[in-house]
Amino acid sequence: INEPLVVVTESYLMGNWPPQHKDMGEALLVARHLLLAHAKMYQAIKEATTHRPQVGVVLNMSHFQPKNPDSPGDRAMCDTADALINQYFLTGIDKGIFPPPVGQGEEAPGVKGTWDLIGLNYYSRMLVSAEMLAKGALMGEPPPDAELSLMGWEVYPEGIYHLLKRLAQYSPPIYITENGTSTQDEDARCRYVLRHLRQVHQALS
């Protein structure tokens, strides 16, 4: 599945995509079912082929930081967003459980170890505030001096370094499956690619 938590957030938290609901309980139930669906598809592909293709999951991950590091509310919301969007599928497949905030660590039948690779989609960091859900947004305002893409996303190459280092604790190989920027400035696009490749090289080193 490509970006399973985008389905959860856009369709069941933000209400932007069908069925356009805003219900945390529904969102967590959908996240639970997506993890089970991933495992069932993994097994189905393995059983249907003889050449043993690599099957994994592609996660959209952001480098989450509290908008105000001194705010307990911002720090708590940052931890919650990171646990759901970045960590849930990783821990779920690694340990075969439904981890918080989706579950309480109970077994997820058939899920453990259902990955031959981890795909990383990375574009930006997210500055998280306590009131962001009330405002109907999952991404806070970027710093005033930040370089932005045409989509309004901050250019933050350091985030891909931190996420690659984080993913290195797991056994499957890591593929960077998406990264890039929206711009009409070709020099800015070249800088973006080179700056992110520099961070990848740092992580490899």
Tab-separated table of C-alpha atoms in Angstrom:
chain	number	residue	atom	x	y	z
A	1	ILE	CA	0.000	0.000	0.000
A	2	ASN	CA	1.302	3.426	-0.897
A	3	GLU	CA	0.913	5.979	1.897
A	4	PRO	CA	-1.730	4.168	3.970
A	5	LEU	CA	-1.898	6.898	6.593
A	6	VAL	CA	-2.790	9.501	3.961
A	7	VAL	CA	-6.036	7.578	3.463
A	8	VAL	CA	-6.626	7.674	7.206
A	9	THR	CA	-5.908	11.377	7.672
A	10	GLU	CA	-7.417	12.808	4.485
A	11	SER	CA	-10.591	10.676	4.463
A	12	TYR	CA	-11.359	10.167	8.143
A	13	LEU	CA	-9.649	12.999	10.075
A	14	MET	CA	-9.520	16.019	7.767
A	15	GLY	CA	-12.578	15.153	5.685
A	16	ASN	CA	-10.978	16.188	2.389
A	17	TRP	CA	-11.448	12.880	0.525
A	18	PRO	CA	-14.450	10.534	0.385
A	19	PRO	CA	-16.215	9.617	2.589
A	20	GLN	CA	-15.266	13.070	3.985
A	21	HIS	CA	-15.618	12.099	7.635
A	22	LYS	CA	-13.972	13.710	10.643
A	23	ASP	CA	-14.051	10.994	13.264
A	24	MET	CA	-11.025	9.836	15.272
A	25	GLY	CA	-12.678	6.530	16.141
A	26	GLU	CA	-13.299	5.788	12.481
A	27	ALA	CA	-9.783	6.871	11.579
A	28	LEU	CA	-8.228	4.456	14.049
A	29	LEU	CA	-10.480	1.611	12.851
A	30	VAL	CA	-9.470	2.277	9.235
A	31	ALA	CA	-5.796	2.316	10.252
A	32	ARG	CA	-6.312	-1.063	11.926
A	33	HIS	CA	-7.940	-2.543	8.817
A	34	LEU	CA	-5.273	-1.135	6.493
A	35	LEU	CA	-2.564	-2.944	8.462
A	36	LEU	CA	-4.508	-6.220	8.204
A	37	ALA	CA	-5.143	-5.598	4.488
A	38	HIS	CA	-1.431	-5.081	3.911
A	39	ALA	CA	-0.641	-8.437	5.521
A	40	LYS	CA	-3.325	-10.273	3.535
A	41	MET	CA	-2.056	-8.791	0.256
A	42	TYR	CA	1.520	-9.660	1.176
A	43	GLN	CA	0.567	-13.304	1.672
A	44	ALA	CA	-1.625	-13.379	-1.458
A	45	ILE	CA	1.195	-12.080	-3.667
A	46	LYS	CA	3.664	-14.566	-2.212
A	47	GLU	CA	1.267	-17.463	-2.741
A	48	ALA	CA	0.382	-16.418	-6.300
A	49	THR	CA	3.942	-16.180	-7.648
A	50	THR	CA	6.982	-18.390	-7.956
A	51	HIS	CA	9.727	-15.779	-8.443
A	52	ARG	CA	9.513	-14.400	-4.888
A	53	PRO	CA	8.976	-10.687	-5.573
A	54	GLN	CA	9.874	-8.140	-2.933
A	55	VAL	CA	6.713	-6.921	-1.205
A	56	GLY	CA	6.626	-4.160	1.341
A	57	VAL	CA	4.945	-0.933	2.337
A	58	VAL	CA	5.555	2.654	1.235
A	59	LEU	CA	5.158	5.170	4.043
A	60	ASN	CA	4.733	8.905	3.790
A	61	MET	CA	6.865	10.168	6.658
A	62	SER	CA	7.421	13.702	7.853
A	63	HIS	CA	9.986	14.948	10.321
A	64	PHE	CA	7.666	16.067	13.116
A	65	GLN	CA	8.717	18.817	15.502
A	66	PRO	CA	6.633	20.786	18.028
A	67	LYS	CA	5.928	24.293	16.799
A	68	ASN	CA	6.776	25.568	20.286
A	69	PRO	CA	9.186	23.147	22.003
A	70	ASP	CA	8.344	24.755	25.365
A	71	SER	CA	4.613	24.011	24.992
A	72	PRO	CA	3.491	20.715	26.611
A	73	GLY	CA	0.447	20.687	24.322
A	74	ASP	CA	2.541	21.086	21.184
A	75	ARG	CA	4.940	18.356	22.325
A	76	ALA	CA	2.066	15.981	23.129
A	77	MET	CA	0.369	16.580	19.770
A	78	CYS	CA	3.714	16.113	18.011
A	79	ASP	CA	4.208	12.746	19.721
A	80	THR	CA	0.658	11.663	18.826
A	81	ALA	CA	0.997	12.661	15.170
A	82	ASP	CA	4.363	10.919	14.903
A	83	ALA	CA	3.024	7.750	16.553
A	84	LEU	CA	0.129	7.502	14.103
A	85	ILE	CA	1.622	8.724	10.844
A	86	ASN	CA	5.279	7.653	11.123
A	87	GLN	CA	5.500	4.825	13.610
A	88	TYR	CA	2.245	2.850	13.526
A	89	PHE	CA	2.911	0.708	10.438
A	90	LEU	CA	6.588	0.241	11.347
A	91	THR	CA	5.895	-1.120	14.821
A	92	GLY	CA	2.837	-2.993	13.610
A	93	ILE	CA	4.729	-5.015	11.013
A	94	ASP	CA	7.930	-5.314	13.035
A	95	LYS	CA	6.217	-6.707	16.129
A	96	GLY	CA	2.935	-8.007	14.701
A	97	ILE	CA	0.751	-5.837	16.924
A	98	PHE	CA	-1.684	-2.921	16.889
A	99	PRO	CA	0.460	-0.314	18.694
A	100	PRO	CA	-0.834	2.954	20.211
A	101	PRO	CA	-2.648	5.077	19.311
A	102	VAL	CA	-4.520	2.508	17.189
A	103	GLY	CA	-4.420	-0.304	19.757
A	104	GLN	CA	-2.907	-1.296	23.060
A	105	GLY	CA	-0.287	-3.683	21.734
A	106	GLU	CA	-2.640	-6.590	21.062
A	107	GLU	CA	-1.693	-9.126	18.371
A	108	ALA	CA	-2.384	-8.237	14.728
A	109	PRO	CA	-2.970	-11.677	13.179
A	110	GLY	CA	-0.669	-12.528	10.286
A	111	VAL	CA	1.044	-9.120	10.224
A	112	LYS	CA	4.442	-9.770	11.820
A	113	GLY	CA	7.332	-9.626	9.356
A	114	THR	CA	5.220	-8.939	6.255
A	115	TRP	CA	7.798	-6.768	4.544
A	116	ASP	CA	10.781	-7.348	2.284
A	117	LEU	CA	11.436	-3.616	1.907
A	118	ILE	CA	10.476	-0.260	3.360
A	119	GLY	CA	9.631	2.562	0.973
A	120	LEU	CA	10.082	6.138	2.210
A	121	ASN	CA	8.203	9.081	0.728
A	122	TYR	CA	9.652	12.298	2.151
A	123	TYR	CA	8.971	15.919	1.267
A	124	SER	CA	9.097	18.137	4.346
A	125	ARG	CA	8.950	18.477	8.104
A	126	MET	CA	5.798	19.323	10.033
A	127	LEU	CA	5.707	21.842	12.852
A	128	VAL	CA	2.938	20.553	15.081
A	129	SER	CA	0.777	22.613	17.428
A	130	ALA	CA	-1.835	21.575	19.960
A	131	GLU	CA	-4.636	23.303	18.063
A	132	MET	CA	-3.831	22.046	14.554
A	133	LEU	CA	-6.684	19.511	14.370
A	134	ALA	CA	-9.180	22.110	15.548
A	135	LYS	CA	-7.988	24.328	12.704
A	136	GLY	CA	-8.516	21.506	10.210
A	137	ALA	CA	-4.859	21.118	9.321
A	138	LEU	CA	-2.199	18.500	9.882
A	139	MET	CA	0.667	20.805	8.937
A	140	GLY	CA	1.418	23.934	10.891
A	141	GLU	CA	2.661	27.175	9.457
A	142	PRO	CA	6.269	26.955	8.216
A	143	PRO	CA	8.844	29.345	9.694
A	144	PRO	CA	8.569	32.853	8.201
A	145	ASP	CA	11.982	32.650	6.531
A	146	ALA	CA	11.520	29.131	5.118
A	147	GLU	CA	12.012	28.269	1.460
A	148	LEU	CA	8.679	26.918	0.196
A	149	SER	CA	7.527	24.830	-2.745
A	150	LEU	CA	4.526	25.892	-4.827
A	151	MET	CA	2.451	23.635	-2.570
A	152	GLY	CA	3.509	25.678	0.447
A	153	TRP	CA	5.714	22.918	1.868
A	154	GLU	CA	8.936	23.886	3.586
A	155	VAL	CA	12.151	22.698	1.959
A	156	TYR	CA	13.839	20.837	4.828
A	157	PRO	CA	16.491	18.366	3.620
A	158	GLU	CA	17.651	17.452	7.136
A	159	GLY	CA	14.401	15.590	7.686
A	160	ILE	CA	15.272	12.813	5.242
A	161	TYR	CA	18.505	12.178	7.161
A	162	HIS	CA	16.678	11.775	10.461
A	163	LEU	CA	14.078	9.438	8.943
A	164	LEU	CA	16.641	7.241	7.199
A	165	LYS	CA	18.559	6.899	10.446
A	166	ARG	CA	15.315	5.975	12.154
A	167	LEU	CA	14.424	3.339	9.552
A	168	ALA	CA	17.892	1.780	9.764
A	169	GLN	CA	16.892	-0.054	12.961
A	170	TYR	CA	14.688	-2.382	10.910
A	171	SER	CA	16.015	-5.279	8.867
A	172	PRO	CA	14.460	-4.727	5.390
A	173	PRO	CA	16.288	-2.595	2.810
A	174	ILE	CA	15.104	0.999	2.464
A	175	TYR	CA	14.029	2.522	-0.831
A	176	ILE	CA	13.418	6.244	-1.234
A	177	THR	CA	10.285	5.936	-3.333
A	178	GLU	CA	9.254	9.598	-3.468
A	179	ASN	CA	11.089	12.884	-2.979
A	180	GLY	CA	11.007	16.130	-4.886
A	181	THR	CA	9.581	19.623	-5.021
A	182	SER	CA	7.005	21.630	-6.966
A	183	THR	CA	8.600	24.706	-8.494
A	184	GLN	CA	8.977	26.571	-11.778
A	185	ASP	CA	12.551	27.499	-10.834
A	186	GLU	CA	14.879	24.850	-12.237
A	187	ASP	CA	17.783	26.078	-10.128
A	188	ALA	CA	15.658	25.613	-6.999
A	189	ARG	CA	14.779	22.096	-8.145
A	190	CYS	CA	18.444	21.229	-8.648
A	191	ARG	CA	19.336	22.634	-5.234
A	192	TYR	CA	16.528	20.609	-3.655
A	193	VAL	CA	17.721	17.336	-5.180
A	194	LEU	CA	21.380	17.942	-4.357
A	195	ARG	CA	20.680	19.023	-0.781
A	196	HIS	CA	18.555	15.921	-0.160
A	197	LEU	CA	21.135	13.628	-1.776
A	198	ARG	CA	23.746	15.161	0.531
A	199	GLN	CA	21.617	14.176	3.521
A	200	VAL	CA	21.158	10.652	2.112
A	201	HIS	CA	24.931	10.373	1.730
A	202	GLN	CA	25.372	11.517	5.307
A	203	ALA	CA	22.937	8.836	6.498
A	204	LEU	CA	24.760	6.165	4.487
A	205	SER	CA	28.090	7.292	5.911
